[in-house]
XYZ file of N, CA, C and O in Angstrom:
600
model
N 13.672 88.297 132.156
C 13.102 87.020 132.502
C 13.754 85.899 131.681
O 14.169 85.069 132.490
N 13.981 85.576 130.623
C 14.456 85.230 129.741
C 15.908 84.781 130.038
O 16.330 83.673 129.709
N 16.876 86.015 130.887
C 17.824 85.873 130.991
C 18.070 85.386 131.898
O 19.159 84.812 131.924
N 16.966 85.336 133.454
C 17.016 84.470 134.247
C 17.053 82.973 133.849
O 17.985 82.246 134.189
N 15.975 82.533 133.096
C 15.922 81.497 132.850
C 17.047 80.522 132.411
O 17.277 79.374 132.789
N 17.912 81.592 131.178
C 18.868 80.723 130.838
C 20.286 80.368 131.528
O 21.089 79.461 131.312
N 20.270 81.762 132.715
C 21.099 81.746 133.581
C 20.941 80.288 134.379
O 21.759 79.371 134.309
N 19.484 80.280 135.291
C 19.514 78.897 135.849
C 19.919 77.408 134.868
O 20.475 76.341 135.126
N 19.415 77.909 133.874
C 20.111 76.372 132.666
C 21.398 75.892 133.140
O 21.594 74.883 133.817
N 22.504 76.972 132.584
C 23.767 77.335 132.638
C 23.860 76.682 134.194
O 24.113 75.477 134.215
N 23.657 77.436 135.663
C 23.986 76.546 137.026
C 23.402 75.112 136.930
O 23.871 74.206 137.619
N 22.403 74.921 136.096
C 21.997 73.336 136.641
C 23.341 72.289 135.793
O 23.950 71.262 136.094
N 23.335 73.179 134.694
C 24.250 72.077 134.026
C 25.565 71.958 133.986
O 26.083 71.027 133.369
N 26.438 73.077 134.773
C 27.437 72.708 135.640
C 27.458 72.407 137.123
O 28.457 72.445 137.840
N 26.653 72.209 137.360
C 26.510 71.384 139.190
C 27.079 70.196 138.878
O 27.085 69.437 137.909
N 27.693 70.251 140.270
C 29.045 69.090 140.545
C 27.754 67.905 141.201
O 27.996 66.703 141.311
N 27.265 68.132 141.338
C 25.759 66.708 141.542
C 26.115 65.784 140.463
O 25.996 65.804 139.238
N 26.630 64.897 141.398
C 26.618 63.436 140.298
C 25.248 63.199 139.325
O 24.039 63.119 139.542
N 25.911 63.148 138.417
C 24.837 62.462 137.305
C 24.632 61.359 137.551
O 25.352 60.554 138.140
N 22.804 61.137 136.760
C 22.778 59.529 137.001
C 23.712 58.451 136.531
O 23.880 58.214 135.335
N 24.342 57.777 137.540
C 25.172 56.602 137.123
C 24.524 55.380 136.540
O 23.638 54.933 137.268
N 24.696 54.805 135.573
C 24.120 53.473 134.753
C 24.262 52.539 135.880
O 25.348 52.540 136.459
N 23.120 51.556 136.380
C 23.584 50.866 137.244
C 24.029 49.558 136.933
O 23.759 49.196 135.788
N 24.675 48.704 137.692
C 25.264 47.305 136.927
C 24.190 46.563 136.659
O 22.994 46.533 136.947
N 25.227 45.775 135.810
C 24.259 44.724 135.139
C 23.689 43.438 135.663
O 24.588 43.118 136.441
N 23.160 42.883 135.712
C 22.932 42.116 136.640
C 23.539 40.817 136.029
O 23.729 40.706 134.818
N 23.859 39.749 137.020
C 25.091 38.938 136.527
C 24.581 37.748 135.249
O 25.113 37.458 134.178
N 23.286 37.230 135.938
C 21.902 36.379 135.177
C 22.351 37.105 133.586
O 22.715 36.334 132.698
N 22.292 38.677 133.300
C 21.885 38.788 131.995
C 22.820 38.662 130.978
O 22.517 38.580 129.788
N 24.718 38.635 131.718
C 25.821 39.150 131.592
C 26.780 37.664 131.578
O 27.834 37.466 130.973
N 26.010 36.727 132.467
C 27.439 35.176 132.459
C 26.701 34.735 131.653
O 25.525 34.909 131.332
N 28.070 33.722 131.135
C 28.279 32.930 130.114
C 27.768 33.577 128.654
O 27.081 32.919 127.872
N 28.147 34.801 128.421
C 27.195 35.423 127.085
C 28.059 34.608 126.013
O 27.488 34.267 124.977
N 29.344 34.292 126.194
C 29.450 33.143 125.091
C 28.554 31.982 124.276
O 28.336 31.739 123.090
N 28.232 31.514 125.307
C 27.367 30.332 125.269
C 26.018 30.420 124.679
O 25.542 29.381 124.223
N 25.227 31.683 124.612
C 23.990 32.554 124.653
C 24.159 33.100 123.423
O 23.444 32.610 122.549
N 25.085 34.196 123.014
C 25.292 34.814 122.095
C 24.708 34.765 120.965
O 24.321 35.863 120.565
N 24.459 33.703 120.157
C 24.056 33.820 118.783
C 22.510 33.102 119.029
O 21.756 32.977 118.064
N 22.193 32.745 120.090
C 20.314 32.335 120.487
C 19.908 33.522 120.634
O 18.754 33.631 120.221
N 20.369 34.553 121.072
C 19.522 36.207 121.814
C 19.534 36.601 120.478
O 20.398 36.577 119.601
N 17.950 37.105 120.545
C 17.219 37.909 119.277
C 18.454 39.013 118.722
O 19.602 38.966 119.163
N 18.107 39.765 117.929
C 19.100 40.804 117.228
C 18.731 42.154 118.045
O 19.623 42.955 118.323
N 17.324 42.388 118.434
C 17.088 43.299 119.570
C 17.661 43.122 121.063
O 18.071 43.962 121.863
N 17.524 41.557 121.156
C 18.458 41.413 122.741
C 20.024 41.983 122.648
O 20.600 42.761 123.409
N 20.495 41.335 121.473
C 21.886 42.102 121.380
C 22.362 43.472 121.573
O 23.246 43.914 122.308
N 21.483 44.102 120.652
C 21.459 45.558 120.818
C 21.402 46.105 121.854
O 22.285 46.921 122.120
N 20.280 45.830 122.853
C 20.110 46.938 123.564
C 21.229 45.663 124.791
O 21.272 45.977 125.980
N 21.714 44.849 124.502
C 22.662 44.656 125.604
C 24.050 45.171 125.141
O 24.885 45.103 126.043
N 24.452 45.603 124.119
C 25.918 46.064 123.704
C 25.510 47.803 123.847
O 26.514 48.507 123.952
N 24.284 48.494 123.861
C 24.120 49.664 124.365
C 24.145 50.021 125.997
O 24.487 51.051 126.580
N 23.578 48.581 126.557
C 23.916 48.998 128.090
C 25.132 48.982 128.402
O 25.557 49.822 129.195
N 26.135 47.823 127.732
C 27.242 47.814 128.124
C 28.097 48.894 127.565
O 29.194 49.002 128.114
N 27.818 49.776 126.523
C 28.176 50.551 126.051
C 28.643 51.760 127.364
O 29.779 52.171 127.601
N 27.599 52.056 127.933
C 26.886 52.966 128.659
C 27.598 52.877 129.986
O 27.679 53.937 130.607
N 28.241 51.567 130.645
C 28.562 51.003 131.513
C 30.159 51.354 131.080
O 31.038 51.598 131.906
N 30.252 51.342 130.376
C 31.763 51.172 129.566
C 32.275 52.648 129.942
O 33.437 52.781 130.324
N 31.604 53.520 129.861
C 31.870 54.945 129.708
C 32.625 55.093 131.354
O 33.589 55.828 131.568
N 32.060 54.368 132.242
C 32.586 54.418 134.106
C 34.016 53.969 134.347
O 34.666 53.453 133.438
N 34.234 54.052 134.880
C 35.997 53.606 134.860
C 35.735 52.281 135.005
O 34.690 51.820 135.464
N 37.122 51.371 134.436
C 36.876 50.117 134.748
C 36.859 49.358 135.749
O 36.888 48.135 135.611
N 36.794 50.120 137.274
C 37.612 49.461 138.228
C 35.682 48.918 138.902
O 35.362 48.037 139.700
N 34.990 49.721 138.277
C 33.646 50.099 138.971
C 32.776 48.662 138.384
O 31.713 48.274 138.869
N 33.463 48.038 137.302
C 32.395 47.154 136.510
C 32.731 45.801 137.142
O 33.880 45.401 137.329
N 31.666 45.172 137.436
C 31.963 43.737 137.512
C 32.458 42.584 136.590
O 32.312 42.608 135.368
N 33.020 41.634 137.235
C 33.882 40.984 136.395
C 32.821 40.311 135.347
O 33.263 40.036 134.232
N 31.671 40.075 135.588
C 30.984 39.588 134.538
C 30.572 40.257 133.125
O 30.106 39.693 132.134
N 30.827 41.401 133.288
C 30.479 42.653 132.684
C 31.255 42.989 131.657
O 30.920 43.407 130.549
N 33.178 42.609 132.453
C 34.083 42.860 131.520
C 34.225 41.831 130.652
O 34.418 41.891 129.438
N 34.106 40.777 131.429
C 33.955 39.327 130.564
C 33.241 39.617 128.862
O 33.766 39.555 127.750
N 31.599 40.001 129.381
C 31.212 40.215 128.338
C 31.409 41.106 127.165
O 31.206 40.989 125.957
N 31.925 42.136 128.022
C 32.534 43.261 126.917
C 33.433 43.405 126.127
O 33.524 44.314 125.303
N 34.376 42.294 126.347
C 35.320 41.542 126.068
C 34.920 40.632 124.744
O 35.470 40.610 123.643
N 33.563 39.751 125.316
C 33.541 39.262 124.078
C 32.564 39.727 122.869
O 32.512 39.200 121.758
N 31.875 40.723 123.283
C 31.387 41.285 122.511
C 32.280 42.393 121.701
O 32.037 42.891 120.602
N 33.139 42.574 122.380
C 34.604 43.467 121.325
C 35.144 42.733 120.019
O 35.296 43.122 118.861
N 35.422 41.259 120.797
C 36.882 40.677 120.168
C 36.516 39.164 120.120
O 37.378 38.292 120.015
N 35.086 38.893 120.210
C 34.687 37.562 120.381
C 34.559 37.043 118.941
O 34.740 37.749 117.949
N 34.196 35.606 118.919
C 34.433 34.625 117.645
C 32.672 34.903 117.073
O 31.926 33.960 116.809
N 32.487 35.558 117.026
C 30.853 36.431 116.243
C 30.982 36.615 115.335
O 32.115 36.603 114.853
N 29.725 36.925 114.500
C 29.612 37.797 113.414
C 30.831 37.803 112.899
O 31.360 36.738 113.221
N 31.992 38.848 111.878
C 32.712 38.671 110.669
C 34.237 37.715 111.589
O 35.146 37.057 111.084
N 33.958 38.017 112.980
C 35.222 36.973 113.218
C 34.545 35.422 113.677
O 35.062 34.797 114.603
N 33.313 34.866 112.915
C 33.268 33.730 113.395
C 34.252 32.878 112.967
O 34.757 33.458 112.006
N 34.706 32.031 113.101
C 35.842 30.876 112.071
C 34.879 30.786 111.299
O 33.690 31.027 111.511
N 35.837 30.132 109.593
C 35.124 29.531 108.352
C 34.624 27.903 108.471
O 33.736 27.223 107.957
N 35.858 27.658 109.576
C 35.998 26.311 109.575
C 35.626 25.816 111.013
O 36.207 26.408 111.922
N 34.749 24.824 111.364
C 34.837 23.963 112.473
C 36.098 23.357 112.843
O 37.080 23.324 112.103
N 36.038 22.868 114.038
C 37.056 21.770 114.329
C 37.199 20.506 113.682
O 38.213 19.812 113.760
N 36.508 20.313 113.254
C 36.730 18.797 112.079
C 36.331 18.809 110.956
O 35.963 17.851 110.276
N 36.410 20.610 110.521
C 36.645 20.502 108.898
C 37.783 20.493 108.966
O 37.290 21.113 109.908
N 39.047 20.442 108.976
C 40.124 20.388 108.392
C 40.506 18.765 108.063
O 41.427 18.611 107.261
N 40.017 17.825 108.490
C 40.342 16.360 108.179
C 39.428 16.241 106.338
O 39.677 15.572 105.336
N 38.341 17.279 106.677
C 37.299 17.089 105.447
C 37.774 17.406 104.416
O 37.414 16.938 103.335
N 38.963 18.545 104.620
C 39.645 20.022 103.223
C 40.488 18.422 103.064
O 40.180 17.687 102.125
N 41.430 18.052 103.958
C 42.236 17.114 103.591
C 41.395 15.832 102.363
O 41.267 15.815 101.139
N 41.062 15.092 103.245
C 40.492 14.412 102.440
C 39.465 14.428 100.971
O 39.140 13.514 100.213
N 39.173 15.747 100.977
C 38.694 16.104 99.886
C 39.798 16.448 98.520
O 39.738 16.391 97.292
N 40.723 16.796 99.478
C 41.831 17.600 97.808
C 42.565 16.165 98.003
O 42.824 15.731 96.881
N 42.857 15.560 98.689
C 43.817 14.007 98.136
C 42.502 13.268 97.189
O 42.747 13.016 96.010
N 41.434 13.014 97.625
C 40.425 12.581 96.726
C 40.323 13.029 95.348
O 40.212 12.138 94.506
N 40.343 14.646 94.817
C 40.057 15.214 93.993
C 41.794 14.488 92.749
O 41.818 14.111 91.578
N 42.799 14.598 93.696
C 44.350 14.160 93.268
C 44.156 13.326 93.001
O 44.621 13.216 91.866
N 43.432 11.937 93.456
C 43.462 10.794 93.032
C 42.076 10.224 91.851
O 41.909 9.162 91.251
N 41.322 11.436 91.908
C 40.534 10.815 90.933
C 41.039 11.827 89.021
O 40.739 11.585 87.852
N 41.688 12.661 89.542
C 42.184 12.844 88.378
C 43.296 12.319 87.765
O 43.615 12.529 86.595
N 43.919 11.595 88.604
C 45.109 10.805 88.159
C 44.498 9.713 87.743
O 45.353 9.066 87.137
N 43.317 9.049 87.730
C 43.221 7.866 87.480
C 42.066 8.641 86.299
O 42.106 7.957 85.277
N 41.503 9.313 86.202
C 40.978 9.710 85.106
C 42.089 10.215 83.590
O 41.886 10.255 82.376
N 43.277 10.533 84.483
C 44.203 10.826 83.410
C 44.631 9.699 82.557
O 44.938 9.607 81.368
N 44.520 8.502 83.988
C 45.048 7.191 83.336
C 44.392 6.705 82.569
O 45.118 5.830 82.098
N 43.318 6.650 82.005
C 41.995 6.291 81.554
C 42.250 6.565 80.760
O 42.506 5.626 80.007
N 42.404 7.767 80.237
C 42.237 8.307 79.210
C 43.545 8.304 78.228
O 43.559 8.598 77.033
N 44.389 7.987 78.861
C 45.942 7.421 78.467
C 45.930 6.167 77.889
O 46.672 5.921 76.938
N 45.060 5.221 78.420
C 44.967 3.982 78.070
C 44.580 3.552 77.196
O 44.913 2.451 76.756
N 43.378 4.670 76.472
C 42.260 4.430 75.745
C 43.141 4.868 74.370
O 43.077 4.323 73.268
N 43.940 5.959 74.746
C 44.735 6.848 73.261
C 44.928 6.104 72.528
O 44.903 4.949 72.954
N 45.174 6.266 71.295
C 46.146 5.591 70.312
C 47.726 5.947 70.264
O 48.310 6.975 70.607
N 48.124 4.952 69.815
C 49.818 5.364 70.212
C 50.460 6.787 69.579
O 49.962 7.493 68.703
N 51.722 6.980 70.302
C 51.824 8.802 69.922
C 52.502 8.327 68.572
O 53.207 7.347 68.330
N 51.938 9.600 67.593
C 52.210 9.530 65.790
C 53.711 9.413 65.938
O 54.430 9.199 66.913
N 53.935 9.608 64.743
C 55.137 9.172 63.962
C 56.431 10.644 64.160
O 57.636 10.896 64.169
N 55.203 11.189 64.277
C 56.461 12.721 63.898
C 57.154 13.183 65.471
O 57.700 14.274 65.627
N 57.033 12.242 66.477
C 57.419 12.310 67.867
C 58.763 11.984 68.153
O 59.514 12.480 68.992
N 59.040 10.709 67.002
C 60.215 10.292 67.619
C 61.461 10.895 67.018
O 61.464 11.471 65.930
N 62.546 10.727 67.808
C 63.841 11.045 67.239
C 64.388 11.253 66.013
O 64.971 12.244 65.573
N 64.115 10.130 65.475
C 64.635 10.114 63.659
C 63.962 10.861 62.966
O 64.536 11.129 61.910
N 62.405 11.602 63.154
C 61.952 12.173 63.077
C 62.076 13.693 62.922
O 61.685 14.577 62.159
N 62.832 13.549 64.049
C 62.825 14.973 64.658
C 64.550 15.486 64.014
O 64.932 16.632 64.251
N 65.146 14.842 63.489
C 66.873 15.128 63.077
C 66.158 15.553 62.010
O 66.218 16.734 61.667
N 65.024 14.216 61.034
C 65.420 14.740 59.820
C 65.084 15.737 59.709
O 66.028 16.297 59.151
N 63.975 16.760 59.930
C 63.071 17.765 59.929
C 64.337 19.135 60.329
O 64.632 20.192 59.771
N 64.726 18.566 61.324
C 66.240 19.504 61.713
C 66.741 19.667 60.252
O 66.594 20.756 59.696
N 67.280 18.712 59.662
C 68.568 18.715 58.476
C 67.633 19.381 57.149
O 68.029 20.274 56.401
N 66.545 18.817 57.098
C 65.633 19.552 56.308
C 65.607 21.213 56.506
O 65.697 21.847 55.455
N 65.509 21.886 57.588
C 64.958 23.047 57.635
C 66.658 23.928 57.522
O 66.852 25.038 57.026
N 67.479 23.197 58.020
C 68.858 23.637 57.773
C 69.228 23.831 56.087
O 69.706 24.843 55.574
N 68.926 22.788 55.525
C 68.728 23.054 54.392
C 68.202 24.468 53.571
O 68.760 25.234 52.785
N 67.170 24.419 54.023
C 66.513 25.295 52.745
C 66.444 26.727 53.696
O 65.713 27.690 53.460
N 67.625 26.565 55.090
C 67.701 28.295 55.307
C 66.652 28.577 56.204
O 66.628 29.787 56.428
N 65.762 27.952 56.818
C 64.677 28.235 57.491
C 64.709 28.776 58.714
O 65.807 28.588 59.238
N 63.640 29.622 59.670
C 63.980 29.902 61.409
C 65.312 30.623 61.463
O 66.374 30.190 61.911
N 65.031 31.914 60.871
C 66.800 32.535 60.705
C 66.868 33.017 63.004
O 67.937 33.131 63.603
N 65.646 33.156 63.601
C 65.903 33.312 64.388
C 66.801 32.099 65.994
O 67.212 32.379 67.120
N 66.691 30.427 64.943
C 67.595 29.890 65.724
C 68.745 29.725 65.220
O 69.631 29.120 65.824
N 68.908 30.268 63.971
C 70.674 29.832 63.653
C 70.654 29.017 62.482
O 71.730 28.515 62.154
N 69.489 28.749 61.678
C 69.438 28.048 60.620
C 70.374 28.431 59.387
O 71.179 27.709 58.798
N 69.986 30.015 59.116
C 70.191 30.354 57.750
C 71.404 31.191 58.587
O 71.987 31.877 57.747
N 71.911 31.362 59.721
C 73.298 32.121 59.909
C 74.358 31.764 59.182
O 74.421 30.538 59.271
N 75.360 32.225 58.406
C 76.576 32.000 57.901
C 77.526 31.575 59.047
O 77.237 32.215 60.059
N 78.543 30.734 59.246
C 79.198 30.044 60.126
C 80.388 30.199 59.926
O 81.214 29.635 60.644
């Protein structure tokens, strides 16, 4: 008995009897899902990327064009991690923000340039020989050539 039973299993579940086919989608739930997309709850999404899932599995010739549309953009659409960072008229904003940021530190640099006291003494030229002839002198910095024999 037993073995009957599992015998009939075995014929039902290779019968060439079409399985139930997913039926289409209806066009209302499927156009313009661009436009819709990020208003439909997080449950509407779901169980519409599972129907289309499901739909997906049929050859493609069988799906309506609204269908592929959507599947399309629910693949490869501007959603979730591929939304852009940027709008269409942030990029005038990035601009104008980093020339702004350029120009207020240049004039903060200037400011603060203005305010200095003049550069010391040990900057300038005559300065800078004698300190040379000095350190030549007494042999100093053997690593530039000071204290080398010539």
């Amino acid at each position: 008995m037993y073995r009957q039973s599992l015998q009939r299993l075995a014929i039902r579940s290779q019968s060439t009897v079409a399985k139930s086919v997913p039926r289409p989608l209806s066009n209302a739930y499927v156009s313009k899902l661009e436009s819709r997309w990020t208003a439909l709850p997080k449950e509407d999404q779901t169980s519409l990327i599972e129907s289309l899932k499901s739909r997906m599995e049929l050859p493609w010739q069988e799906l309506t064009p609204a269908e592929k549309k959507a599947s399309y953009y629910i693949s490869f659409g501007e959603w979730g991690p591929r939304k852009p960072l940027y709008g269409p008229g942030d990029q005038a904003k990035v601009v104008y923000g980093v020339v702004g940021g350029i120009v207020v530190s240049i004039v903060i640099f200037a400011g603060i340039r203005s305010v200095a006291p003049a550069s010391p003494t040990t900057l300038n030229r005559q300065w800078q020989e004698a300190s040379d002839e000095y350190l030549k002198s007494k042999n100093a910095n053997p690593f530039s050539g000071y204290s080398q024999i010539q």
